[in-house]
Coordinates of C-alpha atoms in Angstrom, one line a residue:
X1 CA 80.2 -114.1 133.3
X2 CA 80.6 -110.7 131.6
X3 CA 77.4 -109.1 130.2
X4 CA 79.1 -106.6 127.9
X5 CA 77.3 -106.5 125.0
X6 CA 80.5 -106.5 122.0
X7 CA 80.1 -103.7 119.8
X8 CA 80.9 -105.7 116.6
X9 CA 77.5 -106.9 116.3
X10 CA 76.3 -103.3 115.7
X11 CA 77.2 -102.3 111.9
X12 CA 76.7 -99.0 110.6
X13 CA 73.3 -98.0 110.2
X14 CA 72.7 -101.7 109.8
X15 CA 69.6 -102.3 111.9
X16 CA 67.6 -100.1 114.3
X17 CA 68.3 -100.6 118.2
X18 CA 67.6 -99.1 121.6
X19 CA 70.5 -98.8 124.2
X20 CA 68.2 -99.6 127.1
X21 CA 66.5 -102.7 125.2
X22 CA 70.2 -103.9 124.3
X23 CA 71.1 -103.8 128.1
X24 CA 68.1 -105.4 129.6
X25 CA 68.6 -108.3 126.9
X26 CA 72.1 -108.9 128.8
X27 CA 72.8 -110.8 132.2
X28 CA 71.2 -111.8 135.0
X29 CA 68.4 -110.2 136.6
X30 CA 69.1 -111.3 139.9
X31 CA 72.9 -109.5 140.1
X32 CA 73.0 -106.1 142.4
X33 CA 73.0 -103.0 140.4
X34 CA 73.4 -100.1 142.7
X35 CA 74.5 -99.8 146.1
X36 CA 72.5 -96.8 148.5
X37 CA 72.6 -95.9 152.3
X38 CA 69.1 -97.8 152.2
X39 CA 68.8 -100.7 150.0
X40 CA 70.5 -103.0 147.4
X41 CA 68.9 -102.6 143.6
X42 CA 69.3 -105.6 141.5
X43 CA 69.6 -105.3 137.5
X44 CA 66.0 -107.0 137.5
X45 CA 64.4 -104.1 140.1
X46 CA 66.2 -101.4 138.4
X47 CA 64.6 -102.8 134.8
X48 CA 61.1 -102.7 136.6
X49 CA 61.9 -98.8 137.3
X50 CA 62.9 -98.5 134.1
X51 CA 60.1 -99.6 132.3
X52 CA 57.8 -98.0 134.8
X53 CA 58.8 -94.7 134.3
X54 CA 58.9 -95.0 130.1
X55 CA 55.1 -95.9 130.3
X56 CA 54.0 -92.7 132.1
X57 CA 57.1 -90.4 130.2
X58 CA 55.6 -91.9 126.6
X59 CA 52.8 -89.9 127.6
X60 CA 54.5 -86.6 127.6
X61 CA 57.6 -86.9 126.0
X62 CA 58.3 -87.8 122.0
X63 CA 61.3 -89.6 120.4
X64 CA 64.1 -86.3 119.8
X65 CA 62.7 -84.4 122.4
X66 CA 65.7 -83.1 124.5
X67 CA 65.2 -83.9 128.6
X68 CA 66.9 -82.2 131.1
X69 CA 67.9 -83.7 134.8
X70 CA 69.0 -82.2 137.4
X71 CA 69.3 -84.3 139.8
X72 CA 71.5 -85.9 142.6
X73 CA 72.8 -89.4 141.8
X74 CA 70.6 -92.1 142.9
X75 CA 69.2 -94.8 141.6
X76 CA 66.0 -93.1 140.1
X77 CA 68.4 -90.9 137.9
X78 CA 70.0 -93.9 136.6
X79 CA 66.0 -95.0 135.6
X80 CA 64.7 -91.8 134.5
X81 CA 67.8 -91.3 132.3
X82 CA 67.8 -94.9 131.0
X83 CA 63.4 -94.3 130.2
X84 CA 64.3 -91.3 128.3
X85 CA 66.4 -93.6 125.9
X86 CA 63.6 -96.1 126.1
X87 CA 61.0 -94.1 124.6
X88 CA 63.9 -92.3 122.0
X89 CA 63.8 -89.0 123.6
X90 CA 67.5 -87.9 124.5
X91 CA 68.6 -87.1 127.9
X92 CA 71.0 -84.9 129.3
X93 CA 72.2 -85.4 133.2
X94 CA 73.6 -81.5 134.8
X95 CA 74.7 -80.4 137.7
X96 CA 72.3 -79.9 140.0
X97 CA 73.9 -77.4 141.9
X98 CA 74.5 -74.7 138.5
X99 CA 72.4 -71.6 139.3
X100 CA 69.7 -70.6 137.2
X101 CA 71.4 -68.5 134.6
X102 CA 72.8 -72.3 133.3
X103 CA 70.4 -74.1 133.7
X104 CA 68.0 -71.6 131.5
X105 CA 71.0 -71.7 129.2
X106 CA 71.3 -75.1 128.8
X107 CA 67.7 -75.8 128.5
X108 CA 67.5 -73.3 125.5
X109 CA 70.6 -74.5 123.8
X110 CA 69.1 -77.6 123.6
X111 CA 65.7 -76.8 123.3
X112 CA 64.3 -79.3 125.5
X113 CA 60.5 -79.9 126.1
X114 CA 61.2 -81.3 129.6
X115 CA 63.3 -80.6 133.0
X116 CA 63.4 -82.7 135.6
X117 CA 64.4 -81.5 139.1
X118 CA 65.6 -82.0 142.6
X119 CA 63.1 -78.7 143.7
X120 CA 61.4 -75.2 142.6
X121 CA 64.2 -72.8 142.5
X122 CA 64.1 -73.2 139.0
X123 CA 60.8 -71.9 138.5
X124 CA 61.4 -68.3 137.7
X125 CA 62.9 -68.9 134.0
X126 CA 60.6 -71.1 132.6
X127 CA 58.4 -68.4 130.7
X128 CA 61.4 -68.0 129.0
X129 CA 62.2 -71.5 127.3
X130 CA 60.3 -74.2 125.4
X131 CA 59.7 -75.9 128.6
X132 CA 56.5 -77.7 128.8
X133 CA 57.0 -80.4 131.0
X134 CA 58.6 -80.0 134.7
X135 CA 58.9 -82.9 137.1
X136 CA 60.3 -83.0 140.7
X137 CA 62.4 -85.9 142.3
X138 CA 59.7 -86.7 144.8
X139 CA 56.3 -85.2 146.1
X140 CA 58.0 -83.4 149.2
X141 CA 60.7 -81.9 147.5
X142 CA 58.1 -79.7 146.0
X143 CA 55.9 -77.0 146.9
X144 CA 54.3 -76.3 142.9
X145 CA 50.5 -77.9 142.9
X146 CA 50.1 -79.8 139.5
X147 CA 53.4 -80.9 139.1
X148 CA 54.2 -84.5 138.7
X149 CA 57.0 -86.3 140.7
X150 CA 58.7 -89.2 139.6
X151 CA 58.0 -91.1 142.5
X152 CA 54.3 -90.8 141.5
X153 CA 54.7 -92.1 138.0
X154 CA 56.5 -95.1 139.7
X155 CA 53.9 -95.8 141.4
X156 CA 51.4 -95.4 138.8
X157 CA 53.9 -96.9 135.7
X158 CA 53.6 -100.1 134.0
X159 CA 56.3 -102.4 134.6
X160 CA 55.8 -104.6 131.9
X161 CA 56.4 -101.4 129.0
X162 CA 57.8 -103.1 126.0
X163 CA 57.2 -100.2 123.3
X164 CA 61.8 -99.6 123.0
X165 CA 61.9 -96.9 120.3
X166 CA 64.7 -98.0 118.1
X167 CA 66.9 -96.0 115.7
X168 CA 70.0 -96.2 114.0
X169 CA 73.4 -97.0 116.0
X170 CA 74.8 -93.4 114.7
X171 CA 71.8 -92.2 115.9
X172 CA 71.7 -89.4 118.6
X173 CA 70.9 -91.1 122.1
X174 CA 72.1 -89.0 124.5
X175 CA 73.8 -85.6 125.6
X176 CA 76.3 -84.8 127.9
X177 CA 77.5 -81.3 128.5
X178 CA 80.7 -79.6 129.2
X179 CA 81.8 -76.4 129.9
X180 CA 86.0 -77.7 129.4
X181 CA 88.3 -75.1 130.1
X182 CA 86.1 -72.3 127.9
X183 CA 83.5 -72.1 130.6
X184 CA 81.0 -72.3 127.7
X185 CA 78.5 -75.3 128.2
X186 CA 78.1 -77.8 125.0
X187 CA 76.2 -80.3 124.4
X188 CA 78.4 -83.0 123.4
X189 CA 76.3 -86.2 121.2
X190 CA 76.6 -89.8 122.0
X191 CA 74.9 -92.7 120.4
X192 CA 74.3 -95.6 120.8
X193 CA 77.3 -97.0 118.8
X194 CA 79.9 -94.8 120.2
X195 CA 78.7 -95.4 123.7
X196 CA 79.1 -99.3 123.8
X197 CA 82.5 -98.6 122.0
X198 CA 83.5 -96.5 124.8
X199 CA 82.3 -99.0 127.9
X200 CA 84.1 -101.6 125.9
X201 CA 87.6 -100.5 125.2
X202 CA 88.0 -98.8 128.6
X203 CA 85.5 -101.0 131.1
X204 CA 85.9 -104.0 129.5
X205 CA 89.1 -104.3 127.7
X206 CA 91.3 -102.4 129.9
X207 CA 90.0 -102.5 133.7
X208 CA 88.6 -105.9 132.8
X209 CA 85.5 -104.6 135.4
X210 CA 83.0 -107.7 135.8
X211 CA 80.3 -108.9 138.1
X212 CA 82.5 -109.3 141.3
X213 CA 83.7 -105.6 141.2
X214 CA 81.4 -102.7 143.4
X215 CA 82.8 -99.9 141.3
X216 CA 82.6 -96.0 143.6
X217 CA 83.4 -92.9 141.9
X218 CA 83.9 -89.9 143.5
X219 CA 82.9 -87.9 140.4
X220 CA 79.1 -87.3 140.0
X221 CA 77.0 -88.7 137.1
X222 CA 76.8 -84.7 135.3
X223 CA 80.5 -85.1 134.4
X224 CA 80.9 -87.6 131.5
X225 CA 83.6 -89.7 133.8
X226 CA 81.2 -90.0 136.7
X227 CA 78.4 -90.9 134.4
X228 CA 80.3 -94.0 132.8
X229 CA 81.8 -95.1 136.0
X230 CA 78.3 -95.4 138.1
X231 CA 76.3 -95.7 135.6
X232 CA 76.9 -97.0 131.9
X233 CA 79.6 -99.7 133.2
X234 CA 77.8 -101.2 135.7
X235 CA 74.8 -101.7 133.2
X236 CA 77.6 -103.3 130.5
X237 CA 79.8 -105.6 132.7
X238 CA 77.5 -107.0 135.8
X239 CA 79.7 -105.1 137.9
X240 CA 77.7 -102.8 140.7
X241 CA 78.2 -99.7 141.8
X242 CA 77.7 -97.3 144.8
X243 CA 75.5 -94.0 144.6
X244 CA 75.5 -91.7 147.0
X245 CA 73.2 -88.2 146.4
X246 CA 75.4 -86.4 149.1
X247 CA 78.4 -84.3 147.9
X248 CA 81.3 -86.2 148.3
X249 CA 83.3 -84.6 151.2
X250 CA 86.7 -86.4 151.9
X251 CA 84.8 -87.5 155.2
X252 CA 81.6 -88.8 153.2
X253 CA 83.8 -90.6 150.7
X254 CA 85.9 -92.7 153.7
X255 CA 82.3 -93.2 155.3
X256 CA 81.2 -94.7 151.4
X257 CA 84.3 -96.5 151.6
X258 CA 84.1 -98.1 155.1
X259 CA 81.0 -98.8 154.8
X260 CA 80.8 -100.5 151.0
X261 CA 84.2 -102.1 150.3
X262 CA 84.9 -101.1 146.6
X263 CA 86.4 -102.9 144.7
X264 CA 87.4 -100.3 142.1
X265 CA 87.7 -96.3 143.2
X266 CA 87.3 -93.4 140.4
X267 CA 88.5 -90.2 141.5
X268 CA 90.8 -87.0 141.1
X269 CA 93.9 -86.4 142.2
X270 CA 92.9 -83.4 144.6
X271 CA 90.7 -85.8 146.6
X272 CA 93.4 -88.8 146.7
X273 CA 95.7 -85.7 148.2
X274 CA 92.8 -85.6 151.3
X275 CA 92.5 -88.9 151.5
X276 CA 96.2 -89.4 152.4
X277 CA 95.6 -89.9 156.3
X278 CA 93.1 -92.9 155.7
X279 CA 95.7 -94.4 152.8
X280 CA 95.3 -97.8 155.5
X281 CA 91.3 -98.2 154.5
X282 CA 92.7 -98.7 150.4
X283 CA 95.8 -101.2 151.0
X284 CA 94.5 -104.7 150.2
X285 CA 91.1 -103.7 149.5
X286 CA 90.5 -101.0 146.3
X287 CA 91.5 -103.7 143.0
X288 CA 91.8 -100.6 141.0
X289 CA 92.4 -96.8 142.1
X290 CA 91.7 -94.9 138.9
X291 CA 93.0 -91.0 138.6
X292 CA 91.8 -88.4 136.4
X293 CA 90.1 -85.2 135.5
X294 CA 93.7 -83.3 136.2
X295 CA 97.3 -84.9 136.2
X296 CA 98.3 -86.6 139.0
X297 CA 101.3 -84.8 140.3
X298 CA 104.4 -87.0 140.5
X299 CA 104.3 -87.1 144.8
X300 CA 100.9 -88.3 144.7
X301 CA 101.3 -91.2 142.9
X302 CA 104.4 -92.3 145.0
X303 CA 103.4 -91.8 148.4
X304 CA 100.2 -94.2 147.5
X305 CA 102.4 -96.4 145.8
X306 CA 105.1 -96.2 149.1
X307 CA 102.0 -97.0 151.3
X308 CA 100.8 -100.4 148.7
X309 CA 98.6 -98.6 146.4
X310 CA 99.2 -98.2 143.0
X311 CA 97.2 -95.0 141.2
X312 CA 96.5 -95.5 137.8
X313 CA 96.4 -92.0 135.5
X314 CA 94.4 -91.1 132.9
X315 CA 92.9 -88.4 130.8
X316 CA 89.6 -88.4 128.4
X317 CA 86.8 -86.3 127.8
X318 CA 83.4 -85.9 127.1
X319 CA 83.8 -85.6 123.5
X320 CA 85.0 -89.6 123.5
X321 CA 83.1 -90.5 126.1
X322 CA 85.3 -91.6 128.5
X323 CA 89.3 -92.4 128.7
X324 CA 90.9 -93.0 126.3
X325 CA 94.8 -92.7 127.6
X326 CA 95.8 -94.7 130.3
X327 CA 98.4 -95.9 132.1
X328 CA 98.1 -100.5 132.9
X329 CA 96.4 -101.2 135.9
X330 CA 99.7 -103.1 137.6
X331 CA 101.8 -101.2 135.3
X332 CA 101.3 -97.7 136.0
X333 CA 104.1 -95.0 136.1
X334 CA 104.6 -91.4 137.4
X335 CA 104.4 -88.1 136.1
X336 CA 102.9 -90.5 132.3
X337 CA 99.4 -90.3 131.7
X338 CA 99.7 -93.7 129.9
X339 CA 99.1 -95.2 126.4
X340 CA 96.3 -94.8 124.1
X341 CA 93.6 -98.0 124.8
X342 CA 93.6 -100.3 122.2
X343 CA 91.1 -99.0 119.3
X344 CA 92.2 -95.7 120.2
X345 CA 95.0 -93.5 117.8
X346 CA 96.9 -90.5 119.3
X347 CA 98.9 -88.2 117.8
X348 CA 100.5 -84.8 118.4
X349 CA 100.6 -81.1 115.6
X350 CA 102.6 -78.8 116.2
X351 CA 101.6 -74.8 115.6
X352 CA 101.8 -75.7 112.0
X353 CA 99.1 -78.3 111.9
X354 CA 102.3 -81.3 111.1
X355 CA 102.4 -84.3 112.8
X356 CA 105.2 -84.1 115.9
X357 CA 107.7 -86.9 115.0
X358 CA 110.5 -86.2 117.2
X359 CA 110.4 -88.0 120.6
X360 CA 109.9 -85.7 123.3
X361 CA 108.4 -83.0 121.0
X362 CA 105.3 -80.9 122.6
X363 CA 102.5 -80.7 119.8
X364 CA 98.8 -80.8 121.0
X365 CA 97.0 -84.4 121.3
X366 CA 94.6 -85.5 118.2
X367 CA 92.6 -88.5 119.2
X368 CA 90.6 -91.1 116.8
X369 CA 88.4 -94.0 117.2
X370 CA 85.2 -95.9 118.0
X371 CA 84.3 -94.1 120.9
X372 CA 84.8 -90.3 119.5
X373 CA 81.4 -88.4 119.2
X374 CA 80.0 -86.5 116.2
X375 CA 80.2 -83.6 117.7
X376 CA 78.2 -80.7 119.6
X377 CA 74.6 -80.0 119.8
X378 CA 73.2 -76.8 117.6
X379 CA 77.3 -75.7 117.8
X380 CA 78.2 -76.6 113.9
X381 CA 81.3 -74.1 113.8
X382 CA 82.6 -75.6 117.1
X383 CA 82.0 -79.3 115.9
X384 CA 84.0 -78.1 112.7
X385 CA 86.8 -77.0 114.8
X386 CA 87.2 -79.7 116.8
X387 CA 85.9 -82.5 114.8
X388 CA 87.6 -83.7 111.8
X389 CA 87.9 -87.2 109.5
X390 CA 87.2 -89.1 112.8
X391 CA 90.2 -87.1 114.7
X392 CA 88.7 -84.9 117.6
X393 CA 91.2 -81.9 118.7
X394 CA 91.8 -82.2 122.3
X395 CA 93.5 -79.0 123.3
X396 CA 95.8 -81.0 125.5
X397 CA 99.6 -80.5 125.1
X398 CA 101.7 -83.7 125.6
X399 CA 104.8 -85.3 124.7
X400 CA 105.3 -88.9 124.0
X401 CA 108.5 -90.4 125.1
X402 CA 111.0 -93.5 123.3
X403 CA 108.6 -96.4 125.2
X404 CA 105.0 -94.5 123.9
X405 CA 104.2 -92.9 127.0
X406 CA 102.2 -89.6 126.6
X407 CA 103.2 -86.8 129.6
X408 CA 100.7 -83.6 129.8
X409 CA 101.8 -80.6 129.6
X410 CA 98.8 -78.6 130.2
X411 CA 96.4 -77.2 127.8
X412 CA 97.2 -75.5 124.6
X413 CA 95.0 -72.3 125.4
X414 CA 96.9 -72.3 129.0
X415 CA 100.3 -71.1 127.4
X416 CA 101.0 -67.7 126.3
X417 CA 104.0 -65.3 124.5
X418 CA 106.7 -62.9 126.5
X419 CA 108.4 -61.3 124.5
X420 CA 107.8 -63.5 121.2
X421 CA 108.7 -66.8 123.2
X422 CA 106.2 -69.5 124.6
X423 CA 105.5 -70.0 128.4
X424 CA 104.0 -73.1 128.8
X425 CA 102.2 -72.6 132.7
X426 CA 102.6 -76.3 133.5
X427 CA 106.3 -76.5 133.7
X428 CA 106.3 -74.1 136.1
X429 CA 103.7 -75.3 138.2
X430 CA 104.7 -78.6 138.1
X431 CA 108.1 -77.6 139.4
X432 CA 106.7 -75.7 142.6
X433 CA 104.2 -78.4 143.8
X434 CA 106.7 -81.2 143.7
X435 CA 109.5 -79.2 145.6
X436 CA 107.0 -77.7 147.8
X437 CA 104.9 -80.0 149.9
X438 CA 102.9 -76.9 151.6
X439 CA 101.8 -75.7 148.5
X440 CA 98.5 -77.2 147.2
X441 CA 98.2 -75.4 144.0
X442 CA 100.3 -73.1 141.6
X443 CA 99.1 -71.6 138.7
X444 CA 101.3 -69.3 136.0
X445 CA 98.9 -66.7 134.2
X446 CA 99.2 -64.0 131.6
X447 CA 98.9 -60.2 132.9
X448 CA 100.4 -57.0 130.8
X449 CA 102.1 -53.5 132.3
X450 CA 102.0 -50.1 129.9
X451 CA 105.3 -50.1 130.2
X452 CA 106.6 -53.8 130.2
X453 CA 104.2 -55.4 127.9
X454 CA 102.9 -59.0 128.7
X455 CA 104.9 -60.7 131.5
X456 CA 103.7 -63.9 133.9
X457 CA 101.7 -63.7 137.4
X458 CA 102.5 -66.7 139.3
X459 CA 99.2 -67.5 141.9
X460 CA 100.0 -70.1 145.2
X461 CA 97.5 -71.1 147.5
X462 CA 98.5 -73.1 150.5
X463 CA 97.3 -76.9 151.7
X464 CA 94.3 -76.5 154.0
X465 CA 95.5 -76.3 157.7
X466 CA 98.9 -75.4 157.0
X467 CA 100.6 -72.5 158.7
X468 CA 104.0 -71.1 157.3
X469 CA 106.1 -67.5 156.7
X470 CA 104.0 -66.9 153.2
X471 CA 107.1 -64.4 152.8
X472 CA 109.7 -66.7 153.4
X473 CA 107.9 -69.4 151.7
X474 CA 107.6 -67.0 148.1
X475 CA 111.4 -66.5 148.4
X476 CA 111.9 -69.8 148.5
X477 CA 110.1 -70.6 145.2
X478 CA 111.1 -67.7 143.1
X479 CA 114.7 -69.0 144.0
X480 CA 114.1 -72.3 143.2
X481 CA 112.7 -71.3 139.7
X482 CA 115.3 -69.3 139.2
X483 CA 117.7 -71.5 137.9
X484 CA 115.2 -73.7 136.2
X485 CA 113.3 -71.5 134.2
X486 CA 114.2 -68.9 131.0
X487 CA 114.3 -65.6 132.0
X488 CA 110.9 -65.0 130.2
X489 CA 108.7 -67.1 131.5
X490 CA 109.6 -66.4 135.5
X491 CA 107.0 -65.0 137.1
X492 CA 107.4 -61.0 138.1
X493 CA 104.8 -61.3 140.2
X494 CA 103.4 -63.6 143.4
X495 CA 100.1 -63.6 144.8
X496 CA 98.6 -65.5 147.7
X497 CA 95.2 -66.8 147.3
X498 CA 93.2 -68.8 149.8
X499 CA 91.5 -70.9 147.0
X500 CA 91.9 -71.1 143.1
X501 CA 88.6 -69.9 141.1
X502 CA 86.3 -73.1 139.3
X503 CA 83.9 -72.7 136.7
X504 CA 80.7 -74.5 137.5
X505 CA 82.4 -78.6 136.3
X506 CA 85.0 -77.6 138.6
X507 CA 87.9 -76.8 136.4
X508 CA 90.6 -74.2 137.1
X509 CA 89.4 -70.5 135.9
X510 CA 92.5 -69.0 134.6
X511 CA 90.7 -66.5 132.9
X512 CA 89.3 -65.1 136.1
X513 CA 93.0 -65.7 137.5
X514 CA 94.6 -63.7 134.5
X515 CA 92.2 -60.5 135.2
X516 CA 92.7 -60.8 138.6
X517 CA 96.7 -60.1 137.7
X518 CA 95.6 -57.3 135.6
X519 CA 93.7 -55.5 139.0
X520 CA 97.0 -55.9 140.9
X521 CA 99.6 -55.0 139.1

């Protein structure tokens, strides 16, 4: 029986609600929730946590107050954020692993009373915020007398709490941040409202995930994917799901996998590429393997699909929550990041700001519906930018072809002029890592000369463990893009790099790549 609370019966500002109270009036107690190395949660356990941890953070914390965790994923995440809803404060989940510079940043843009960590290295900075709460993970994890843990207040928590704050569906309920492509961290909005839209139309509606699936995603609960995956659809369909606070490591995720049997695996194409050699674990077993975070290049998706596994692609964001273009589960195809979901709208401007009619027409991807967010915490100007009439600006270039497939085409910010014409990076890269096997990435970036103006720096790194003539190897690309690309956008220069730059959510840095040209030209 599905749990899934339908998002109909929540009108606009009709009613005040909590999230948590709406999720512990749904299914049965006695169904597993999460999946560890050590034990088995069920729903009714992980409610007891829950309500445990709202009595002793009630004490301490009010309704709007901003809370900040950083924490691995683990059950006691997944109750310490679902307490903070309980008692109307609004949590935001981070990386654990951002340095202290972000974390102080993020704590400051959101003003939040409260942090919650896996240890003390963040000490030093909090003179300098509005922090007046700190909790650790657990009592040896710490070496900071007077500092609570929330293994203590578990302990020492009522489990019978009842006191839900309630508020408006429209209501904020919840951060989560992103750095995108920009490298600068917002704090993107959710409600209540939005967020049961979201689990509805993807988990429910289009994965049709219910109580006999063990959902693993290799994407932790800080990115707004991970974060619905193991946490927020499990809670909405009676499905389970597997945490794991270890990093997953191509060798920890086929050790998650042997050892749990998921049903249903979330993860990127970079890891799927690793996970090639164990392709035997996943026939017959994984229901649904779900791509996304970055397009899954067109060899990926056929050598699973030659070996019995079919990779479904996809692409959302934090600003809607989740995905909200998809290819079928059964139905998926290469190189086509799928259809909008149903209660999802797509459509495509071109430089002008007009709607791209003709099929096959590049124009950046608008996307509208349920699941969209209001926009970004204390970051009006960006919200206005970005957010409009229900339509949120994705920055993503795609076309759509005669059947209503979308194709990405990388991200509007990405492509760049040569001499008054448009290079559009992904073409190119796209080109080199399907004809070339050995290479694992390819990036196309801006870089100028006095004398030549802008032109394009082409960056390759190699697959891990390969071992080839890097000479011979960058003759044989610049010839193959030779008679595939316009004279402007081929790349004047080539430069080997052992690994591509990330910002701290793991996406490409071209910026760093672009000033890199610049120093080596």
């Amino acid at each position: 029986m599905k749990v899934a609370y339908s998002p109909t019966k929540i009108r606009r500002n009709a009613g005040t609600y909590n999230l948590a109270n709406l999720i512990f009036e749904q299914g049965d107690r006695a169904l597993p929730l999460f999946h560890t190395r050590s034990e088995v949660l069920t729903r009714g356990q992980f409610e007891l946590m829950v309500r445990c941890l709202a009595s002793q953070f009630s004490d301490c914390v009010s309704p709007g107050e901003r809370v900040v965790m950083a924490l691995d994923d683990s059950p006691i995440l997944s109750a310490s954020f679902l307490a903070c809803v309980s008692i109307g404060a609004i949590p935001t989940i981070i990386n654990p692993r951002l340095n202290v510079t972000q974390v102080e940043y993020i704590c400051k843009d959101c003003d939040a009373k409260t942090l919650i960590v896996e240890n003390a290295r963040v000490c030093d900075f909090l003179h300098s915020t509005q922090i007046t709460n700190l909790v650790s993970r657990n009592r040896t994890s710490w070496d900071v007398p007077n500092v609570p843990s929330l293994e203590s207040m578990l302990l020492n928590g009522t489990p019978y709490w009842d006191d839900f704050h309630k508020a408006y569906p429209e209501s904020p309920c919840y951060l989560q941040y992103t750095s995108g492509s920009t490298g600068e961290f917002k704090g993107v909005v959710h409600s209540i409202k939005n967020t049961i839209w979201f689990c509805c139309l993807f988990a429910d509606n289009h994965l049709n995930v219910g109580e006999s699936d063990l959902i693993y995603s290799v994407p932790k609960m800080f990115f707004g994917y991970g974060m619905g995956n193991s946490l927020l659809f499990p809670l909405f369909t009676g499905a389970a799901a597997v945490l794991d606070a270890e990093w997953p490591t191509p060798q920890r995720v086929v050790a998650n996998f042997q050892k749990f049997s998921p049903t249903i695996l979330f993860s990127v194409p970079s890891m799927y590429h690793t996970l090639r050699e164990h392709v035997g674990l996943f026939v017959n077993k994984v229901r649904i393997a779900f791509s996304a975070g970055s397009p899954l290049p067109m060899a990926e998706f056929e050598f699973w699909r030659n070996k019995g596994v079919e990779i479904c692609d996809g692409i959302g964001s934090t600003e809607v929550g989740h995905v909200y273009l998809s290819n079928m589960p059964g139905k998926a195809r290469a190189n086509r990041t799928g259809k909008p979901l149903t209660g999802y709208e797509c459509k495509l401007l071109d430089e002008q700001g007009q709607v791209v009619k003709d099929i096959g027409e590049m124009g950046v991807l608008l996307v509208k519906g349920p699941g969209v967010s209001k926009g970004y915490w204390n970051h009006p100007k960006k919200t206005e930018q970005c957010f409009k009439d229900g339509w949120y600006r994705t920055g993503d270039l795609f076309t759509k072809d005669r059947e209503g497939f979308y194709e990405y085409h990388g991200r509007e910010d990405d492509k760049f002029k040569v001499k008054g014409r448009w290079v559009v990076p992904v073409f190119a890269e796209r080109l080199i890592t399907e004809k070339f096997a050995s290479v694992r990435e390819a990036v196309l970036v801006q870089s100028t000369q006095d004398h030549d103006g802008l032109r394009p720096t082409l960056f390759l790194s190699l697959q891990p463990g390969i071992s080839v003539d890097l000479a011979s190897l960058e003759q044989q690309v610049t010839s193959y893009l030779s008679g595939r690309m316009e004279s402007h956008s081929f790349p004047r220069k080539v430069i080997w790099i052992d690994t591509m730059p990330r910002n701290a959510n793991g996406k490409l840095d071209r910026k760093m790549l672009a000033s890199r040209a610049q120093t080596t030209s």
